[in-house]
Amino acid sequence: MGILHEILGVISNSGFFIRHLAHSEMSSNEVINVFVVLDLARSSPKISLEELVERLKGVDGVLEVSPCGKYGKTVYTLKLFPLRVAGRRAIGLCYPTMCALTQGLEETLGKTAASLVAVHVGTAIGRAWYRLSQGVFSFSSVSDTIEFLRAQMAAIGWGLVEDYKVFGNKIAITIRDPWELEVSQSSEDPVVLRNVIKGFYSELLGRDTEVETVSSERVGGHWFVTVVVRRSG
């Protein structure tokens, strides 16, 4: 996208360090909103912020340049609402929300009931992932399903599929840093994510599948979890 490249060029050539960048969906007939966060502590500005704004306004195609919202030390934009992943509405789970979905449920319901809720929620999510992706993605091979799960999990920050192996009617999937283990204080089993995988393959195959966590270890600051999918039936 030429205009985005030009905007970034103006900012970097003016000596400002870009800490974060996000933009709305690109369409040939719609206005695109670009959100840029500058790190002034790591910048070596050649011009003032006011001058930078004027230069950005001079970029061909730029309609408006305005400051973002700020609350305390947090900066944000309203122009990128709502969030979208693959063209569909999405939401973000911040750290307190992730804690509430793990520790909070255990404190409120007890460990056994919270685990049961996590199983049902994960399974329902996995089934929905498959149903809403039919006709959009091809699932003709195991590698197709793994690539879908890798893309989906990475896009929403749930975990990173590092590797997989197929042996007989089983698939061993290794996932780095599943979100549940980042906040859980009592478990090394990502119950929600494991059951997302269960729900996905159960819906795909039209029969119930079994998914279990066979290993979970922390190496060099990262969690590595391997789950095994048993395509029973």
Short mmCIF file of the C-alpha atoms (twelve columns), coordinates in Angstrom:
data_MODEL
# 
_entry.id   MODEL 
# 
loop_
_atom_site.group_PDB 
_atom_site.id 
_atom_site.type_symbol 
_atom_site.label_atom_id 
_atom_site.label_alt_id 
_atom_site.label_comp_id 
_atom_site.label_asym_id 
_atom_site.label_seq_id 
_atom_site.Cartn_x 
_atom_site.Cartn_y 
_atom_site.Cartn_z 
_atom_site.pdbx_PDB_model_num 
ATOM 1   C CA . MET A 1   0.000   0.000   0.000  1 
ATOM 2   C CA . GLY A 2   1.812   3.129   -1.275 1 
ATOM 3   C CA . ILE A 3   0.240   5.725   1.013  1 
ATOM 4   C CA . LEU A 4   1.051   3.728   4.154  1 
ATOM 5   C CA . HIS A 5   4.658   3.385   3.024  1 
ATOM 6   C CA . GLU A 6   4.818   7.149   2.494  1 
ATOM 7   C CA . ILE A 7   3.325   7.891   5.925  1 
ATOM 8   C CA . LEU A 8   5.876   5.642   7.632  1 
ATOM 9   C CA . GLY A 9   8.651   7.245   5.613  1 
ATOM 10  C CA . VAL A 10  7.678   10.733  6.767  1 
ATOM 11  C CA . ILE A 11  7.652   9.608   10.403 1 
ATOM 12  C CA . SER A 12  10.936  7.678   10.357 1 
ATOM 13  C CA . ASN A 13  12.775  10.267  8.251  1 
ATOM 14  C CA . SER A 14  11.745  12.896  10.797 1 
ATOM 15  C CA . GLY A 15  13.578  10.940  13.495 1 
ATOM 16  C CA . PHE A 16  10.610  9.433   15.334 1 
ATOM 17  C CA . PHE A 17  10.578  5.832   16.592 1 
ATOM 18  C CA . ILE A 18  7.371   3.918   15.821 1 
ATOM 19  C CA . ARG A 19  6.333   1.839   18.826 1 
ATOM 20  C CA . HIS A 20  3.109   0.434   17.407 1 
ATOM 21  C CA . LEU A 21  1.072   0.605   14.209 1 
ATOM 22  C CA . ALA A 22  -2.383  -0.677  13.327 1 
ATOM 23  C CA . HIS A 23  -4.847  0.070   10.546 1 
ATOM 24  C CA . SER A 24  -8.389  -0.756  9.564  1 
ATOM 25  C CA . GLU A 25  -9.289  -3.151  6.764  1 
ATOM 26  C CA . MET A 26  -7.936  -2.126  3.395  1 
ATOM 27  C CA . SER A 27  -10.545 -1.533  0.721  1 
ATOM 28  C CA . SER A 28  -10.302 0.285   -2.584 1 
ATOM 29  C CA . ASN A 29  -13.466 2.323   -1.883 1 
ATOM 30  C CA . GLU A 30  -13.275 3.051   1.828  1 
ATOM 31  C CA . VAL A 31  -11.346 5.396   4.087  1 
ATOM 32  C CA . ILE A 32  -8.541  3.603   5.925  1 
ATOM 33  C CA . ASN A 33  -7.728  4.622   9.486  1 
ATOM 34  C CA . VAL A 34  -4.089  4.325   10.570 1 
ATOM 35  C CA . PHE A 35  -3.139  4.334   14.270 1 
ATOM 36  C CA . VAL A 36  0.509   5.099   15.064 1 
ATOM 37  C CA . VAL A 37  2.105   5.209   18.523 1 
ATOM 38  C CA . LEU A 38  5.459   6.995   18.764 1 
ATOM 39  C CA . ASP A 39  8.059   6.270   21.457 1 
ATOM 40  C CA . LEU A 40  9.554   9.682   22.176 1 
ATOM 41  C CA . ALA A 41  12.118  8.233   24.597 1 
ATOM 42  C CA . ARG A 42  13.656  6.218   21.748 1 
ATOM 43  C CA . SER A 43  13.270  8.947   19.123 1 
ATOM 44  C CA . SER A 44  15.799  11.472  17.853 1 
ATOM 45  C CA . PRO A 45  13.359  14.024  16.415 1 
ATOM 46  C CA . LYS A 46  14.532  16.430  13.762 1 
ATOM 47  C CA . ILE A 47  11.294  18.420  13.912 1 
ATOM 48  C CA . SER A 48  8.565   19.123  16.470 1 
ATOM 49  C CA . LEU A 49  5.422   17.025  16.776 1 
ATOM 50  C CA . GLU A 50  3.422   19.948  15.405 1 
ATOM 51  C CA . GLU A 51  5.642   20.037  12.324 1 
ATOM 52  C CA . LEU A 52  5.310   16.267  11.931 1 
ATOM 53  C CA . VAL A 53  1.525   16.598  11.928 1 
ATOM 54  C CA . GLU A 54  1.712   19.219  9.183  1 
ATOM 55  C CA . ARG A 55  4.001   17.030  7.075  1 
ATOM 56  C CA . LEU A 56  1.642   14.090  7.425  1 
ATOM 57  C CA . LYS A 57  -1.275  16.274  6.360  1 
ATOM 58  C CA . GLY A 58  0.700   17.049  3.217  1 
ATOM 59  C CA . VAL A 59  0.907   13.398  2.139  1 
ATOM 60  C CA . ASP A 60  -1.256  12.866  -0.930 1 
ATOM 61  C CA . GLY A 61  -4.391  10.964  0.089  1 
ATOM 62  C CA . VAL A 62  -4.255  11.818  3.801  1 
ATOM 63  C CA . LEU A 63  -7.577  13.396  4.801  1 
ATOM 64  C CA . GLU A 64  -7.039  14.062  8.498  1 
ATOM 65  C CA . VAL A 65  -4.356  13.816  11.191 1 
ATOM 66  C CA . SER A 66  -5.547  13.933  14.797 1 
ATOM 67  C CA . PRO A 67  -4.213  12.972  18.241 1 
ATOM 68  C CA . CYS A 68  -5.381  9.700   19.741 1 
ATOM 69  C CA . GLY A 69  -7.234  9.282   23.007 1 
ATOM 70  C CA . LYS A 70  -5.353  9.019   26.293 1 
ATOM 71  C CA . TYR A 71  -6.299  7.727   29.726 1 
ATOM 72  C CA . GLY A 72  -3.504  7.783   32.287 1 
ATOM 73  C CA . LYS A 73  -0.550  6.083   30.611 1 
ATOM 74  C CA . THR A 74  -2.769  4.331   28.090 1 
ATOM 75  C CA . VAL A 75  -3.214  5.609   24.548 1 
ATOM 76  C CA . TYR A 76  -6.006  4.291   22.366 1 
ATOM 77  C CA . THR A 77  -8.057  4.996   19.266 1 
ATOM 78  C CA . LEU A 78  -11.801 4.771   18.701 1 
ATOM 79  C CA . LYS A 79  -11.436 4.805   14.923 1 
ATOM 80  C CA . LEU A 80  -10.422 1.132   14.703 1 
ATOM 81  C CA . PHE A 81  -13.531 -0.066  16.533 1 
ATOM 82  C CA . PRO A 82  -14.752 -2.736  16.075 1 
ATOM 83  C CA . LEU A 83  -11.759 -5.087  15.880 1 
ATOM 84  C CA . ARG A 84  -11.899 -7.633  13.072 1 
ATOM 85  C CA . VAL A 85  -10.054 -10.870 12.311 1 
ATOM 86  C CA . ALA A 86  -10.441 -12.324 8.809  1 
ATOM 87  C CA . GLY A 87  -13.177 -9.776  8.153  1 
ATOM 88  C CA . ARG A 88  -15.279 -10.796 11.146 1 
ATOM 89  C CA . ARG A 89  -15.926 -9.032  14.441 1 
ATOM 90  C CA . ALA A 90  -13.390 -9.899  17.144 1 
ATOM 91  C CA . ILE A 91  -12.708 -8.982  20.756 1 
ATOM 92  C CA . GLY A 92  -9.523  -8.896  22.787 1 
ATOM 93  C CA . LEU A 93  -8.922  -10.648 26.098 1 
ATOM 94  C CA . CYS A 94  -6.763  -8.452  28.316 1 
ATOM 95  C CA . TYR A 95  -4.723  -9.924  31.177 1 
ATOM 96  C CA . PRO A 96  -7.363  -9.287  33.901 1 
ATOM 97  C CA . THR A 97  -9.992  -10.951 31.698 1 
ATOM 98  C CA . MET A 98  -7.758  -13.977 31.122 1 
ATOM 99  C CA . CYS A 99  -7.229  -14.240 34.886 1 
ATOM 100 C CA . ALA A 100 -10.988 -14.087 35.461 1 
ATOM 101 C CA . LEU A 101 -11.522 -16.953 33.004 1 
ATOM 102 C CA . THR A 102 -9.083  -19.161 34.925 1 
ATOM 103 C CA . GLN A 103 -8.439  -18.158 38.537 1 
ATOM 104 C CA . GLY A 104 -11.701 -16.227 38.848 1 
ATOM 105 C CA . LEU A 105 -13.867 -19.164 37.780 1 
ATOM 106 C CA . GLU A 106 -12.042 -21.480 40.181 1 
ATOM 107 C CA . GLU A 107 -12.533 -19.060 43.071 1 
ATOM 108 C CA . THR A 108 -16.236 -18.643 42.270 1 
ATOM 109 C CA . LEU A 109 -17.258 -22.162 41.246 1 
ATOM 110 C CA . GLY A 110 -14.538 -24.365 42.682 1 
ATOM 111 C CA . LYS A 111 -11.883 -26.182 40.667 1 
ATOM 112 C CA . THR A 112 -14.050 -29.097 39.494 1 
ATOM 113 C CA . ALA A 113 -16.971 -26.969 38.280 1 
ATOM 114 C CA . ALA A 114 -14.641 -24.402 36.685 1 
ATOM 115 C CA . SER A 115 -12.861 -27.166 34.770 1 
ATOM 116 C CA . LEU A 116 -16.204 -28.518 33.537 1 
ATOM 117 C CA . VAL A 117 -17.216 -25.044 32.317 1 
ATOM 118 C CA . ALA A 118 -13.857 -24.696 30.536 1 
ATOM 119 C CA . VAL A 119 -14.386 -28.055 28.802 1 
ATOM 120 C CA . HIS A 120 -17.828 -27.090 27.465 1 
ATOM 121 C CA . VAL A 121 -16.776 -23.564 26.459 1 
ATOM 122 C CA . GLY A 122 -13.687 -24.820 24.648 1 
ATOM 123 C CA . THR A 123 -15.601 -27.549 22.820 1 
ATOM 124 C CA . ALA A 124 -18.298 -25.099 21.709 1 
ATOM 125 C CA . ILE A 125 -15.664 -22.655 20.432 1 
ATOM 126 C CA . GLY A 126 -13.869 -25.378 18.480 1 
ATOM 127 C CA . ARG A 127 -17.090 -26.555 16.839 1 
ATOM 128 C CA . ALA A 128 -17.919 -22.961 15.898 1 
ATOM 129 C CA . TRP A 129 -14.445 -22.463 14.400 1 
ATOM 130 C CA . TYR A 130 -15.106 -25.340 12.022 1 
ATOM 131 C CA . ARG A 131 -18.723 -24.512 11.167 1 
ATOM 132 C CA . LEU A 132 -18.023 -20.851 10.420 1 
ATOM 133 C CA . SER A 133 -14.994 -21.752 8.294  1 
ATOM 134 C CA . GLN A 134 -16.664 -24.298 6.024  1 
ATOM 135 C CA . GLY A 135 -16.436 -23.200 2.414  1 
ATOM 136 C CA . VAL A 136 -13.815 -20.595 3.307  1 
ATOM 137 C CA . PHE A 137 -10.909 -22.924 4.057  1 
ATOM 138 C CA . SER A 138 -10.022 -26.363 2.737  1 
ATOM 139 C CA . PHE A 139 -9.741  -29.157 5.284  1 
ATOM 140 C CA . SER A 140 -8.875  -31.981 2.904  1 
ATOM 141 C CA . SER A 141 -5.739  -33.057 4.780  1 
ATOM 142 C CA . VAL A 142 -4.282  -33.056 8.281  1 
ATOM 143 C CA . SER A 143 -1.815  -30.348 7.256  1 
ATOM 144 C CA . ASP A 144 -4.756  -28.152 6.157  1 
ATOM 145 C CA . THR A 145 -6.327  -28.439 9.597  1 
ATOM 146 C CA . ILE A 146 -3.036  -27.702 11.352 1 
ATOM 147 C CA . GLU A 147 -2.401  -24.628 9.209  1 
ATOM 148 C CA . PHE A 148 -5.897  -23.374 10.001 1 
ATOM 149 C CA . LEU A 149 -5.406  -23.873 13.734 1 
ATOM 150 C CA . ARG A 150 -1.980  -22.242 13.563 1 
ATOM 151 C CA . ALA A 151 -3.362  -19.177 11.762 1 
ATOM 152 C CA . GLN A 152 -6.459  -18.903 13.964 1 
ATOM 153 C CA . MET A 153 -4.595  -19.251 17.259 1 
ATOM 154 C CA . ALA A 154 -1.821  -16.864 16.246 1 
ATOM 155 C CA . ALA A 155 -4.269  -14.249 14.948 1 
ATOM 156 C CA . ILE A 156 -6.083  -14.023 18.280 1 
ATOM 157 C CA . GLY A 157 -3.060  -14.643 20.505 1 
ATOM 158 C CA . TRP A 158 -4.219  -17.962 21.964 1 
ATOM 159 C CA . GLY A 159 -1.029  -19.902 21.270 1 
ATOM 160 C CA . LEU A 160 1.454   -20.772 18.542 1 
ATOM 161 C CA . VAL A 161 1.376   -24.193 16.875 1 
ATOM 162 C CA . GLU A 162 5.062   -25.096 16.657 1 
ATOM 163 C CA . ASP A 163 4.945   -28.617 15.234 1 
ATOM 164 C CA . TYR A 164 2.783   -31.660 14.654 1 
ATOM 165 C CA . LYS A 165 3.230   -35.368 13.946 1 
ATOM 166 C CA . VAL A 166 0.790   -37.948 12.633 1 
ATOM 167 C CA . PHE A 167 1.002   -41.560 13.770 1 
ATOM 168 C CA . GLY A 168 -1.831  -43.960 13.035 1 
ATOM 169 C CA . ASN A 169 -5.136  -42.348 13.947 1 
ATOM 170 C CA . LYS A 170 -3.436  -39.821 16.238 1 
ATOM 171 C CA . ILE A 171 -2.109  -36.294 15.761 1 
ATOM 172 C CA . ALA A 172 0.401   -34.867 18.235 1 
ATOM 173 C CA . ILE A 173 0.314   -31.050 18.230 1 
ATOM 174 C CA . THR A 174 2.910   -28.958 20.060 1 
ATOM 175 C CA . ILE A 175 1.743   -25.480 21.097 1 
ATOM 176 C CA . ARG A 176 3.950   -22.721 22.460 1 
ATOM 177 C CA . ASP A 177 2.654   -20.354 25.144 1 
ATOM 178 C CA . PRO A 178 -1.067  -21.242 25.314 1 
ATOM 179 C CA . TRP A 179 -2.720  -18.277 27.004 1 
ATOM 180 C CA . GLU A 180 -4.170  -20.243 29.911 1 
ATOM 181 C CA . LEU A 181 -0.745  -21.206 31.220 1 
ATOM 182 C CA . GLU A 182 0.349   -17.569 31.246 1 
ATOM 183 C CA . VAL A 183 -2.182  -16.833 33.987 1 
ATOM 184 C CA . SER A 184 -2.967  -20.168 35.660 1 
ATOM 185 C CA . GLN A 185 -1.450  -20.763 39.081 1 
ATOM 186 C CA . SER A 186 -2.623  -24.324 39.588 1 
ATOM 187 C CA . SER A 187 -2.622  -26.140 36.245 1 
ATOM 188 C CA . GLU A 188 -0.268  -27.064 33.435 1 
ATOM 189 C CA . ASP A 189 -3.135  -28.223 31.231 1 
ATOM 190 C CA . PRO A 190 -4.697  -25.624 28.863 1 
ATOM 191 C CA . VAL A 191 -8.218  -26.978 29.308 1 
ATOM 192 C CA . VAL A 192 -10.034 -24.424 27.137 1 
ATOM 193 C CA . LEU A 193 -7.586  -24.615 24.239 1 
ATOM 194 C CA . ARG A 194 -7.342  -28.401 24.419 1 
ATOM 195 C CA . ASN A 195 -11.108 -28.641 24.110 1 
ATOM 196 C CA . VAL A 196 -11.186 -26.061 21.317 1 
ATOM 197 C CA . ILE A 197 -9.057  -28.551 19.377 1 
ATOM 198 C CA . LYS A 198 -11.391 -31.370 20.444 1 
ATOM 199 C CA . GLY A 199 -14.467 -29.467 19.289 1 
ATOM 200 C CA . PHE A 200 -12.860 -28.532 15.975 1 
ATOM 201 C CA . TYR A 201 -11.889 -32.087 15.043 1 
ATOM 202 C CA . SER A 202 -15.140 -33.562 16.368 1 
ATOM 203 C CA . GLU A 203 -17.156 -31.257 14.118 1 
ATOM 204 C CA . LEU A 204 -14.826 -31.875 11.171 1 
ATOM 205 C CA . LEU A 205 -14.971 -35.662 11.447 1 
ATOM 206 C CA . GLY A 206 -18.629 -35.878 12.446 1 
ATOM 207 C CA . ARG A 207 -17.819 -37.967 15.504 1 
ATOM 208 C CA . ASP A 208 -16.427 -37.449 18.967 1 
ATOM 209 C CA . THR A 209 -12.658 -37.208 19.324 1 
ATOM 210 C CA . GLU A 210 -10.437 -37.494 22.358 1 
ATOM 211 C CA . VAL A 211 -7.763  -34.886 23.061 1 
ATOM 212 C CA . GLU A 212 -5.373  -35.139 25.991 1 
ATOM 213 C CA . THR A 213 -2.358  -33.179 27.158 1 
ATOM 214 C CA . VAL A 214 0.629   -35.546 27.170 1 
ATOM 215 C CA . SER A 215 3.402   -33.100 28.087 1 
ATOM 216 C CA . SER A 216 3.697   -29.595 29.469 1 
ATOM 217 C CA . GLU A 217 6.998   -27.925 30.301 1 
ATOM 218 C CA . ARG A 218 8.507   -24.490 30.662 1 
ATOM 219 C CA . VAL A 219 11.732  -23.957 28.726 1 
ATOM 220 C CA . GLY A 220 13.606  -20.664 28.472 1 
ATOM 221 C CA . GLY A 221 10.654  -18.565 29.565 1 
ATOM 222 C CA . HIS A 222 8.164   -20.287 27.237 1 
ATOM 223 C CA . TRP A 223 5.538   -22.955 27.800 1 
ATOM 224 C CA . PHE A 224 5.526   -25.914 25.409 1 
ATOM 225 C CA . VAL A 225 2.462   -28.134 25.519 1 
ATOM 226 C CA . THR A 226 1.825   -31.228 23.428 1 
ATOM 227 C CA . VAL A 227 -1.710  -32.513 22.986 1 
ATOM 228 C CA . VAL A 228 -2.672  -35.717 21.209 1 
ATOM 229 C CA . VAL A 229 -5.831  -35.920 19.113 1 
ATOM 230 C CA . ARG A 230 -7.275  -39.427 18.822 1 
ATOM 231 C CA . ARG A 231 -9.469  -39.617 15.763 1 
ATOM 232 C CA . SER A 232 -11.582 -42.471 17.160 1 
ATOM 233 C CA . GLY A 233 -14.445 -44.192 15.453 1 
# 
